[in-house]
Structure formats: structure tokens, C-alpha cells
């Protein structure tokens, strides 16, 4: 009886295996090779420094690129792949891999992973995919002296204070035609070349302001108004998301000019760009904490600074103004606080009962 059951199970197993038809998940003829180069000439990050001796953002090459194909008629994503292979040649550093691309007409987007401040939404819609940065926390906002409710520059309704952006490399191409092919094919850009180039949708600006009393400065940060809040990857243009105020940390530096030493506050920030028709006057608000515990702020109008040659050619914002950190206040005689003293020693004799 036991042998009979085993024979039945063996027969069923053979019939099941005979009925299976193992097929690959993708046909080889629908796979296409794709290569994406990076434009790594980033002003104030990898090149073009105003002061090479100062700290500047550390450039970290992306580990992975995502490439996606979207239906040209609907904008819906139909295929995606993560490119992990990397190489170098006379055109620069590139990422490569293979993507499923059936015959059709597509729009292509490729962009890097691993950004810290720059985030994306609507990644499956060609027209909708958008890059932006998050707003600072309410607790951090509450500590901004220039945005205090009783300040001269009270926070206007709807002001969106956000972190500055880190670089997002984007390659785009529209109307790519993939024909039926056998074996592996290669995706080509609109010029017919077998590669794509990704450039950053973020610009890095260097900002510098003169400083006196630098020995009394403990830390500083900047609020910069009039910046674009977000950008569409498919066009590289602003959305109608409105205006953002950027928040970023700054450093204290010393430099020599015409034989004289000078102190300054400086920093590099990433932005999607200045809004050409921003409603408010462009301003820089410098938030400072002194070594003696006082919080200070100074706001400077910079409407014309982005129009100067330094800003247009080099992305340098060199503000011709000096901020003064006052000396610590002198404690008043007889003021509050402990003032311990020690008098003369005297002999005290007493009996101790045991």
C-alpha cells in the first residue's frame, strides 16, 4: 500500500514538471544598453573657488544612477533600471547598464541617488517629477532672531524657510524611438550618439560678508530670501510652488588683501535658482551667537548682488558691508553672582563626647 502511494506521488510530480514551461522574465531582444556621463564641473564645489584656502563643500560622486523611460503620449513610466556599473574615458566618468525597452517612443530621465537634502516626488510621472528641499523644523525656526514676532522683520505669512539643496544630476531626452531588434540594442541621445550627459539642476553660490570682532563670534548661519522652491526634472525650470528662503550654516574666515588681514563670514549654498520676479526684496539675514552667549542678527538687502559680474560668471556673492560683533559687556561692580572670600584662621577648642 505504501509503495502504491509513492508511485502515485511520483507520477504526479513527473506530470507537473512536464507541464511547466520555464521562460525568462524579459526577452533579450527588448534589452537596451544605456550610458550616462556626469558633468562634474561644479562652480564653488569642484572648481572656481573664490578663496581656495577656505572650506568648501565636499564633493561625493554618486554611487547609483536611476534611468527611467516614460510613454511619450501619456507621461507614465513604463520601465526603470538602476545603473551601478561605472567607468571613465575621454568624456569623463559614466554609469552604465541595461534597461527593458520594447519598441515604442519614449521620454528618458536619468538622475542620481544619494542626495541628503534634495528630495523628489511624483517619480513615476514624466511631467510631474519634482526636486525640492524640506522646511526647517519649527524648533529651529523659533530660534531665528530675524524672524522673531517682535522683530523689525516679522515673519511674513507663508514664508517657507528651507534647507539649501545638494547637487542632483539629471539627463533628459524626449522622443526616443526604439525599434524592434534582435539581441541587445543601445539607447541614443537626440544627436544619435550612444550616451547621455547629466548636469546638475542645482547651482552652488559662494557668499562672503566682512566681519569685525571675529574673536567674539561662536557660530553663524544665513537666511537668504527670493530663491526658487522647487524644480521640474523634465524641463529644468521652476514650478509654480512659490518662493523659498534658504537656511544654511556659515564659517568664520581670515584672508589678506593689499597686505592687510581681514575677517569675514562665508559659506556656500545650493539653490535651484533666484526667482526673477520675487515679490520681496532680496535680503541676507545673518544669525549669530557670540562667545559670551548673546544672540545677534543683521539683515542686508542684496537686490543687485545677483546681477553683478561676480555672481553671473562665478556664482560669487561678495557683500561690500562689514558686520561688527560688539565686545562683551563689562560686569558692574557689586552686581549679582557669588563672590566667596576666606577669612583668617582661628583656634576653636571643644570637648567631644564618645
PDB file of N, CA, C and O in Angstrom, residues 15-80:
ATOM      1  N   UNK A  15       4.295  14.503 -14.112  1.00  0.00           N
ATOM      2  CA  UNK A  15       3.320  15.206 -14.942  1.00  0.00           C
ATOM      3  C   UNK A  15       3.394  16.718 -14.716  1.00  0.00           C
ATOM      4  O   UNK A  15       3.265  17.515 -15.651  1.00  0.00           O
ATOM      5  N   UNK A  16       3.622  17.131 -13.477  1.00  0.00           N
ATOM      6  CA  UNK A  16       3.715  18.567 -13.174  1.00  0.00           C
ATOM      7  C   UNK A  16       4.920  19.184 -13.841  1.00  0.00           C
ATOM      8  O   UNK A  16       4.862  20.259 -14.442  1.00  0.00           O
ATOM      9  N   UNK A  17       6.070  18.519 -13.751  1.00  0.00           N
ATOM     10  CA  UNK A  17       7.291  19.045 -14.363  1.00  0.00           C
ATOM     11  C   UNK A  17       7.158  19.091 -15.867  1.00  0.00           C
ATOM     12  O   UNK A  17       7.651  20.001 -16.534  1.00  0.00           O
ATOM     13  N   UNK A  18       6.480  18.115 -16.443  1.00  0.00           N
ATOM     14  CA  UNK A  18       6.314  18.103 -17.888  1.00  0.00           C
ATOM     15  C   UNK A  18       5.449  19.244 -18.358  1.00  0.00           C
ATOM     16  O   UNK A  18       5.568  19.732 -19.482  1.00  0.00           O
ATOM     17  N   UNK A  19       4.522  19.691 -17.496  1.00  0.00           N
ATOM     18  CA  UNK A  19       3.625  20.778 -17.886  1.00  0.00           C
ATOM     19  C   UNK A  19       4.215  22.151 -17.695  1.00  0.00           C
ATOM     20  O   UNK A  19       3.624  23.148 -18.110  1.00  0.00           O
ATOM     21  N   UNK A  20       5.354  22.289 -17.011  1.00  0.00           N
ATOM     22  CA  UNK A  20       5.968  23.598 -16.768  1.00  0.00           C
ATOM     23  C   UNK A  20       6.692  24.070 -18.012  1.00  0.00           C
ATOM     24  O   UNK A  20       7.327  23.279 -18.710  1.00  0.00           O
ATOM     25  N   UNK A  21       6.623  25.377 -18.224  1.00  0.00           N
ATOM     26  CA  UNK A  21       7.324  25.982 -19.364  1.00  0.00           C
ATOM     27  C   UNK A  21       8.132  27.158 -18.829  1.00  0.00           C
ATOM     28  O   UNK A  21       7.613  28.249 -18.638  1.00  0.00           O
ATOM     29  N   UNK A  22       9.401  26.951 -18.495  1.00  0.00           N
ATOM     30  CA  UNK A  22      10.237  27.992 -17.910  1.00  0.00           C
ATOM     31  C   UNK A  22      10.650  28.982 -19.000  1.00  0.00           C
ATOM     32  O   UNK A  22      11.233  28.595 -20.016  1.00  0.00           O
ATOM     33  N   UNK A  23      10.333  30.271 -18.757  1.00  0.00           N
ATOM     34  CA  UNK A  23      10.691  31.323 -19.708  1.00  0.00           C
ATOM     35  C   UNK A  23      11.392  32.453 -18.972  1.00  0.00           C
ATOM     36  O   UNK A  23      11.093  32.722 -17.813  1.00  0.00           O
ATOM     37  N   UNK A  24      12.301  33.130 -19.608  1.00  0.00           N
ATOM     38  CA  UNK A  24      12.954  34.271 -18.964  1.00  0.00           C
ATOM     39  C   UNK A  24      11.950  35.382 -18.724  1.00  0.00           C
ATOM     40  O   UNK A  24      10.963  35.520 -19.452  1.00  0.00           O
ATOM     41  N   UNK A  25      12.187  36.215 -17.679  1.00  0.00           N
ATOM     42  CA  UNK A  25      11.277  37.300 -17.355  1.00  0.00           C
ATOM     43  C   UNK A  25      11.277  38.371 -18.437  1.00  0.00           C
ATOM     44  O   UNK A  25      10.286  39.059 -18.655  1.00  0.00           O
ATOM     45  N   UNK A  26      12.368  38.546 -19.129  1.00  0.00           N
ATOM     46  CA  UNK A  26      12.447  39.527 -20.209  1.00  0.00           C
ATOM     47  C   UNK A  26      13.115  38.883 -21.401  1.00  0.00           C
ATOM     48  O   UNK A  26      14.033  38.075 -21.252  1.00  0.00           O
ATOM     49  N   UNK A  27      12.633  39.226 -22.563  1.00  0.00           N
ATOM     50  CA  UNK A  27      13.252  38.732 -23.775  1.00  0.00           C
ATOM     51  C   UNK A  27      14.523  39.534 -24.052  1.00  0.00           C
ATOM     52  O   UNK A  27      14.548  40.749 -23.898  1.00  0.00           O
ATOM     53  N   UNK A  28      15.586  38.842 -24.458  1.00  0.00           N
ATOM     54  CA  UNK A  28      16.852  39.519 -24.723  1.00  0.00           C
ATOM     55  C   UNK A  28      16.705  40.603 -25.779  1.00  0.00           C
ATOM     56  O   UNK A  28      17.340  41.655 -25.707  1.00  0.00           O
ATOM     57  N   UNK A  29      15.823  40.392 -26.727  1.00  0.00           N
ATOM     58  CA  UNK A  29      15.674  41.360 -27.805  1.00  0.00           C
ATOM     59  C   UNK A  29      15.092  42.681 -27.370  1.00  0.00           C
ATOM     60  O   UNK A  29      15.121  43.648 -28.130  1.00  0.00           O
ATOM     61  N   UNK A  30      14.539  42.775 -26.155  1.00  0.00           N
ATOM     62  CA  UNK A  30      13.959  44.021 -25.671  1.00  0.00           C
ATOM     63  C   UNK A  30      14.904  44.794 -24.753  1.00  0.00           C
ATOM     64  O   UNK A  30      14.518  45.840 -24.230  1.00  0.00           O
ATOM     65  N   UNK A  31      16.102  44.298 -24.532  1.00  0.00           N
ATOM     66  CA  UNK A  31      17.048  44.966 -23.643  1.00  0.00           C
ATOM     67  C   UNK A  31      17.925  45.928 -24.426  1.00  0.00           C
ATOM     68  O   UNK A  31      18.365  45.640 -25.533  1.00  0.00           O
ATOM     69  N   UNK A  32      18.157  47.116 -23.809  1.00  0.00           N
ATOM     70  CA  UNK A  32      18.989  48.134 -24.453  1.00  0.00           C
ATOM     71  C   UNK A  32      20.061  48.614 -23.483  1.00  0.00           C
ATOM     72  O   UNK A  32      19.807  48.801 -22.279  1.00  0.00           O
ATOM     73  N   UNK A  33      21.248  48.808 -24.014  1.00  0.00           N
ATOM     74  CA  UNK A  33      22.368  49.345 -23.235  1.00  0.00           C
ATOM     75  C   UNK A  33      22.190  50.858 -23.093  1.00  0.00           C
ATOM     76  O   UNK A  33      21.776  51.542 -24.036  1.00  0.00           O
ATOM     77  N   UNK A  34      22.502  51.392 -21.904  1.00  0.00           N
ATOM     78  CA  UNK A  34      22.405  52.836 -21.682  1.00  0.00           C
ATOM     79  C   UNK A  34      23.635  53.296 -20.906  1.00  0.00           C
ATOM     80  O   UNK A  34      24.092  52.624 -19.978  1.00  0.00           O
ATOM     81  N   UNK A  35      24.172  54.437 -21.316  1.00  0.00           N
ATOM     82  CA  UNK A  35      25.349  55.027 -20.663  1.00  0.00           C
ATOM     83  C   UNK A  35      25.064  56.492 -20.367  1.00  0.00           C
ATOM     84  O   UNK A  35      24.589  57.229 -21.227  1.00  0.00           O
ATOM     85  N   UNK A  36      25.396  56.930 -19.120  1.00  0.00           N
ATOM     86  CA  UNK A  36      25.136  58.304 -18.689  1.00  0.00           C
ATOM     87  C   UNK A  36      26.408  58.891 -18.097  1.00  0.00           C
ATOM     88  O   UNK A  36      26.973  58.338 -17.140  1.00  0.00           O
ATOM     89  N   UNK A  37      26.875  60.017 -18.677  1.00  0.00           N
ATOM     90  CA  UNK A  37      28.043  60.734 -18.171  1.00  0.00           C
ATOM     91  C   UNK A  37      27.608  61.830 -17.196  1.00  0.00           C
ATOM     92  O   UNK A  37      26.509  62.382 -17.314  1.00  0.00           O
ATOM     93  N   UNK A  38      28.500  62.167 -16.257  1.00  0.00           N
ATOM     94  CA  UNK A  38      28.254  63.260 -15.322  1.00  0.00           C
ATOM     95  C   UNK A  38      29.035  64.497 -15.738  1.00  0.00           C
ATOM     96  O   UNK A  38      30.211  64.399 -16.107  1.00  0.00           O
ATOM     97  N   UNK A  39      28.385  65.659 -15.660  1.00  0.00           N
ATOM     98  CA  UNK A  39      29.084  66.932 -15.779  1.00  0.00           C
ATOM     99  C   UNK A  39      29.498  67.340 -14.376  1.00  0.00           C
ATOM    100  O   UNK A  39      28.690  67.859 -13.598  1.00  0.00           O
ATOM    101  N   UNK A  40      30.762  67.109 -14.041  1.00  0.00           N
ATOM    102  CA  UNK A  40      31.240  67.313 -12.676  1.00  0.00           C
ATOM    103  C   UNK A  40      31.955  68.646 -12.482  1.00  0.00           C
ATOM    104  O   UNK A  40      32.575  68.867 -11.446  1.00  0.00           O
ATOM    105  N   UNK A  41      31.846  69.551 -13.440  1.00  0.00           N
ATOM    106  CA  UNK A  41      32.402  70.901 -13.276  1.00  0.00           C
ATOM    107  C   UNK A  41      31.385  71.745 -12.518  1.00  0.00           C
ATOM    108  O   UNK A  41      30.514  72.398 -13.112  1.00  0.00           O
ATOM    109  N   UNK A  42      31.481  71.749 -11.204  1.00  0.00           N
ATOM    110  CA  UNK A  42      30.526  72.430 -10.338  1.00  0.00           C
ATOM    111  C   UNK A  42      31.213  73.623  -9.690  1.00  0.00           C
ATOM    112  O   UNK A  42      32.108  73.454  -8.846  1.00  0.00           O
ATOM    113  N   UNK A  43      30.807  74.825 -10.078  1.00  0.00           N
ATOM    114  CA  UNK A  43      31.410  76.026  -9.524  1.00  0.00           C
ATOM    115  C   UNK A  43      31.249  76.052  -8.004  1.00  0.00           C
ATOM    116  O   UNK A  43      30.180  75.767  -7.469  1.00  0.00           O
ATOM    117  N   UNK A  44      32.339  76.390  -7.312  1.00  0.00           N
ATOM    118  CA  UNK A  44      32.402  76.524  -5.861  1.00  0.00           C
ATOM    119  C   UNK A  44      32.294  75.192  -5.117  1.00  0.00           C
ATOM    120  O   UNK A  44      32.228  75.177  -3.890  1.00  0.00           O
ATOM    121  N   UNK A  45      32.288  74.072  -5.866  1.00  0.00           N
ATOM    122  CA  UNK A  45      32.286  72.748  -5.245  1.00  0.00           C
ATOM    123  C   UNK A  45      33.485  71.933  -5.719  1.00  0.00           C
ATOM    124  O   UNK A  45      34.240  71.381  -4.916  1.00  0.00           O
ATOM    125  N   UNK A  46      33.684  71.852  -7.029  1.00  0.00           N
ATOM    126  CA  UNK A  46      34.842  71.150  -7.577  1.00  0.00           C
ATOM    127  C   UNK A  46      35.801  72.090  -8.296  1.00  0.00           C
ATOM    128  O   UNK A  46      36.937  71.707  -8.590  1.00  0.00           O
ATOM    129  N   UNK A  47      35.374  73.310  -8.587  1.00  0.00           N
ATOM    130  CA  UNK A  47      36.196  74.260  -9.343  1.00  0.00           C
ATOM    131  C   UNK A  47      35.722  75.683  -9.089  1.00  0.00           C
ATOM    132  O   UNK A  47      34.644  75.900  -8.523  1.00  0.00           O
ATOM    133  N   UNK A  48      36.558  76.660  -9.488  1.00  0.00           N
ATOM    134  CA  UNK A  48      36.148  78.061  -9.452  1.00  0.00           C
ATOM    135  C   UNK A  48      35.995  78.652  -8.074  1.00  0.00           C
ATOM    136  O   UNK A  48      35.095  79.468  -7.841  1.00  0.00           O
ATOM    137  N   UNK A  49      36.890  78.324  -7.138  1.00  0.00           N
ATOM    138  CA  UNK A  49      36.758  78.811  -5.769  1.00  0.00           C
ATOM    139  C   UNK A  49      37.190  80.271  -5.658  1.00  0.00           C
ATOM    140  O   UNK A  49      38.217  80.670  -6.213  1.00  0.00           O
ATOM    141  N   UNK A  50      36.432  81.058  -4.895  1.00  0.00           N
ATOM    142  CA  UNK A  50      36.809  82.447  -4.634  1.00  0.00           C
ATOM    143  C   UNK A  50      38.063  82.503  -3.772  1.00  0.00           C
ATOM    144  O   UNK A  50      38.970  83.289  -4.026  1.00  0.00           O
ATOM    145  N   UNK A  51      38.118  81.670  -2.757  1.00  0.00           N
ATOM    146  CA  UNK A  51      39.290  81.569  -1.891  1.00  0.00           C
ATOM    147  C   UNK A  51      39.589  80.089  -1.691  1.00  0.00           C
ATOM    148  O   UNK A  51      38.917  79.424  -0.896  1.00  0.00           O
ATOM    149  N   UNK A  52      40.577  79.547  -2.402  1.00  0.00           N
ATOM    150  CA  UNK A  52      40.870  78.106  -2.302  1.00  0.00           C
ATOM    151  C   UNK A  52      41.247  77.644  -0.905  1.00  0.00           C
ATOM    152  O   UNK A  52      41.155  76.449  -0.599  1.00  0.00           O
ATOM    153  N   UNK A  53      41.681  78.578  -0.038  1.00  0.00           N
ATOM    154  CA  UNK A  53      42.106  78.201   1.304  1.00  0.00           C
ATOM    155  C   UNK A  53      40.934  78.011   2.262  1.00  0.00           C
ATOM    156  O   UNK A  53      41.102  77.452   3.347  1.00  0.00           O
ATOM    157  N   UNK A  54      39.765  78.480   1.895  1.00  0.00           N
ATOM    158  CA  UNK A  54      38.597  78.344   2.761  1.00  0.00           C
ATOM    159  C   UNK A  54      37.965  76.964   2.599  1.00  0.00           C
ATOM    160  O   UNK A  54      38.178  76.265   1.608  1.00  0.00           O
ATOM    161  N   UNK A  55      37.164  76.593   3.590  1.00  0.00           N
ATOM    162  CA  UNK A  55      36.404  75.343   3.486  1.00  0.00           C
ATOM    163  C   UNK A  55      35.386  75.456   2.357  1.00  0.00           C
ATOM    164  O   UNK A  55      34.815  76.519   2.124  1.00  0.00           O
ATOM    165  N   UNK A  56      35.169  74.359   1.660  1.00  0.00           N
ATOM    166  CA  UNK A  56      34.150  74.329   0.618  1.00  0.00           C
ATOM    167  C   UNK A  56      33.442  72.984   0.670  1.00  0.00           C
ATOM    168  O   UNK A  56      33.944  72.029   1.275  1.00  0.00           O
ATOM    169  N   UNK A  57      32.254  72.869   0.091  1.00  0.00           N
ATOM    170  CA  UNK A  57      31.503  71.611   0.189  1.00  0.00           C
ATOM    171  C   UNK A  57      32.301  70.433  -0.361  1.00  0.00           C
ATOM    172  O   UNK A  57      32.954  70.540  -1.396  1.00  0.00           O
ATOM    173  N   UNK A  58      32.226  69.324   0.339  1.00  0.00           N
ATOM    174  CA  UNK A  58      32.902  68.109  -0.117  1.00  0.00           C
ATOM    175  C   UNK A  58      32.089  67.463  -1.236  1.00  0.00           C
ATOM    176  O   UNK A  58      30.890  67.215  -1.081  1.00  0.00           O
ATOM    177  N   UNK A  59      32.722  67.220  -2.364  1.00  0.00           N
ATOM    178  CA  UNK A  59      32.035  66.575  -3.470  1.00  0.00           C
ATOM    179  C   UNK A  59      32.144  65.068  -3.326  1.00  0.00           C
ATOM    180  O   UNK A  59      33.236  64.521  -3.181  1.00  0.00           O
ATOM    181  N   UNK A  60      30.982  64.422  -3.368  1.00  0.00           N
ATOM    182  CA  UNK A  60      30.954  62.958  -3.290  1.00  0.00           C
ATOM    183  C   UNK A  60      30.246  62.439  -4.539  1.00  0.00           C
ATOM    184  O   UNK A  60      29.082  62.738  -4.763  1.00  0.00           O
ATOM    185  N   UNK A  61      30.957  61.688  -5.322  1.00  0.00           N
ATOM    186  CA  UNK A  61      30.399  61.156  -6.566  1.00  0.00           C
ATOM    187  C   UNK A  61      29.281  60.167  -6.254  1.00  0.00           C
ATOM    188  O   UNK A  61      29.412  59.338  -5.351  1.00  0.00           O
ATOM    189  N   UNK A  62      28.159  60.238  -6.976  1.00  0.00           N
ATOM    190  CA  UNK A  62      27.037  59.322  -6.703  1.00  0.00           C
ATOM    191  C   UNK A  62      27.443  57.861  -6.878  1.00  0.00           C
ATOM    192  O   UNK A  62      28.306  57.524  -7.692  1.00  0.00           O
ATOM    193  N   UNK A  63      26.784  56.996  -6.126  1.00  0.00           N
ATOM    194  CA  UNK A  63      27.015  55.558  -6.240  1.00  0.00           C
ATOM    195  C   UNK A  63      26.126  54.929  -7.317  1.00  0.00           C
ATOM    196  O   UNK A  63      26.536  53.961  -7.964  1.00  0.00           O
ATOM    197  N   UNK A  64      24.920  55.471  -7.488  1.00  0.00           N
ATOM    198  CA  UNK A  64      23.933  54.850  -8.370  1.00  0.00           C
ATOM    199  C   UNK A  64      23.214  55.931  -9.171  1.00  0.00           C
ATOM    200  O   UNK A  64      22.948  57.027  -8.668  1.00  0.00           O
ATOM    201  N   UNK A  65      22.886  55.615 -10.408  1.00  0.00           N
ATOM    202  CA  UNK A  65      22.021  56.454 -11.237  1.00  0.00           C
ATOM    203  C   UNK A  65      20.752  55.664 -11.560  1.00  0.00           C
ATOM    204  O   UNK A  65      20.822  54.476 -11.869  1.00  0.00           O
ATOM    205  N   UNK A  66      19.617  56.328 -11.477  1.00  0.00           N
ATOM    206  CA  UNK A  66      18.356  55.710 -11.886  1.00  0.00           C
ATOM    207  C   UNK A  66      18.004  56.227 -13.275  1.00  0.00           C
ATOM    208  O   UNK A  66      18.018  57.432 -13.525  1.00  0.00           O
ATOM    209  N   UNK A  67      17.697  55.323 -14.196  1.00  0.00           N
ATOM    210  CA  UNK A  67      17.246  55.709 -15.527  1.00  0.00           C
ATOM    211  C   UNK A  67      15.835  55.177 -15.699  1.00  0.00           C
ATOM    212  O   UNK A  67      15.527  54.050 -15.311  1.00  0.00           O
ATOM    213  N   UNK A  68      14.949  56.016 -16.245  1.00  0.00           N
ATOM    214  CA  UNK A  68      13.547  55.648 -16.413  1.00  0.00           C
ATOM    215  C   UNK A  68      13.070  56.062 -17.794  1.00  0.00           C
ATOM    216  O   UNK A  68      13.463  57.117 -18.316  1.00  0.00           O
ATOM    217  N   UNK A  69      12.236  55.226 -18.390  1.00  0.00           N
ATOM    218  CA  UNK A  69      11.599  55.514 -19.675  1.00  0.00           C
ATOM    219  C   UNK A  69      10.115  55.761 -19.443  1.00  0.00           C
ATOM    220  O   UNK A  69       9.446  54.988 -18.726  1.00  0.00           O
ATOM    221  N   UNK A  70       9.591  56.824 -20.051  1.00  0.00           N
ATOM    222  CA  UNK A  70       8.196  57.209 -19.899  1.00  0.00           C
ATOM    223  C   UNK A  70       7.515  57.189 -21.265  1.00  0.00           C
ATOM    224  O   UNK A  70       8.118  57.594 -22.271  1.00  0.00           O
ATOM    225  N   UNK A  71       6.282  56.745 -21.300  1.00  0.00           N
ATOM    226  CA  UNK A  71       5.496  56.763 -22.531  1.00  0.00           C
ATOM    227  C   UNK A  71       5.340  58.212 -22.986  1.00  0.00           C
ATOM    228  O   UNK A  71       4.846  59.057 -22.235  1.00  0.00           O
ATOM    229  N   UNK A  72       5.762  58.526 -24.205  1.00  0.00           N
ATOM    230  CA  UNK A  72       5.741  59.906 -24.683  1.00  0.00           C
ATOM    231  C   UNK A  72       4.333  60.474 -24.785  1.00  0.00           C
ATOM    232  O   UNK A  72       4.142  61.688 -24.693  1.00  0.00           O
ATOM    233  N   UNK A  73       3.349  59.632 -24.979  1.00  0.00           N
ATOM    234  CA  UNK A  73       1.978  60.130 -25.138  1.00  0.00           C
ATOM    235  C   UNK A  73       1.262  60.326 -23.815  1.00  0.00           C
ATOM    236  O   UNK A  73       0.439  61.231 -23.679  1.00  0.00           O
ATOM    237  N   UNK A  74       1.575  59.523 -22.809  1.00  0.00           N
ATOM    238  CA  UNK A  74       0.865  59.604 -21.527  1.00  0.00           C
ATOM    239  C   UNK A  74       1.722  60.158 -20.393  1.00  0.00           C
ATOM    240  O   UNK A  74       1.183  60.610 -19.380  1.00  0.00           O
ATOM    241  N   UNK A  75       3.044  60.091 -20.535  1.00  0.00           N
ATOM    242  CA  UNK A  75       3.929  60.522 -19.456  1.00  0.00           C
ATOM    243  C   UNK A  75       4.102  59.507 -18.356  1.00  0.00           C
ATOM    244  O   UNK A  75       4.831  59.761 -17.382  1.00  0.00           O
ATOM    245  N   UNK A  76       3.488  58.349 -18.477  1.00  0.00           N
ATOM    246  CA  UNK A  76       3.606  57.322 -17.451  1.00  0.00           C
ATOM    247  C   UNK A  76       4.903  56.540 -17.613  1.00  0.00           C
ATOM    248  O   UNK A  76       5.328  56.243 -18.726  1.00  0.00           O
ATOM    249  N   UNK A  77       5.499  56.191 -16.474  1.00  0.00           N
ATOM    250  CA  UNK A  77       6.726  55.408 -16.513  1.00  0.00           C
ATOM    251  C   UNK A  77       6.412  53.974 -16.920  1.00  0.00           C
ATOM    252  O   UNK A  77       5.482  53.356 -16.398  1.00  0.00           O
ATOM    253  N   UNK A  78       7.201  53.445 -17.867  1.00  0.00           N
ATOM    254  CA  UNK A  78       6.972  52.082 -18.341  1.00  0.00           C
ATOM    255  C   UNK A  78       8.161  51.165 -18.030  1.00  0.00           C
ATOM    256  O   UNK A  78       8.022  49.946 -18.083  1.00  0.00           O
ATOM    257  N   UNK A  79       9.309  51.745 -17.708  1.00  0.00           N
ATOM    258  CA  UNK A  79      10.477  50.901 -17.422  1.00  0.00           C
ATOM    259  C   UNK A  79      11.491  51.709 -16.628  1.00  0.00           C
ATOM    260  O   UNK A  79      11.607  52.936 -16.811  1.00  0.00           O
ATOM    261  N   UNK A  80      12.208  51.066 -15.729  1.00  0.00           N
ATOM    262  CA  UNK A  80      13.252  51.731 -14.963  1.00  0.00           C
ATOM    263  C   UNK A  80      14.364  50.744 -14.654  1.00  0.00           C
ATOM    264  O   UNK A  80      14.160  49.532 -14.641  1.00  0.00           O
TER     265      UNK A  80
END
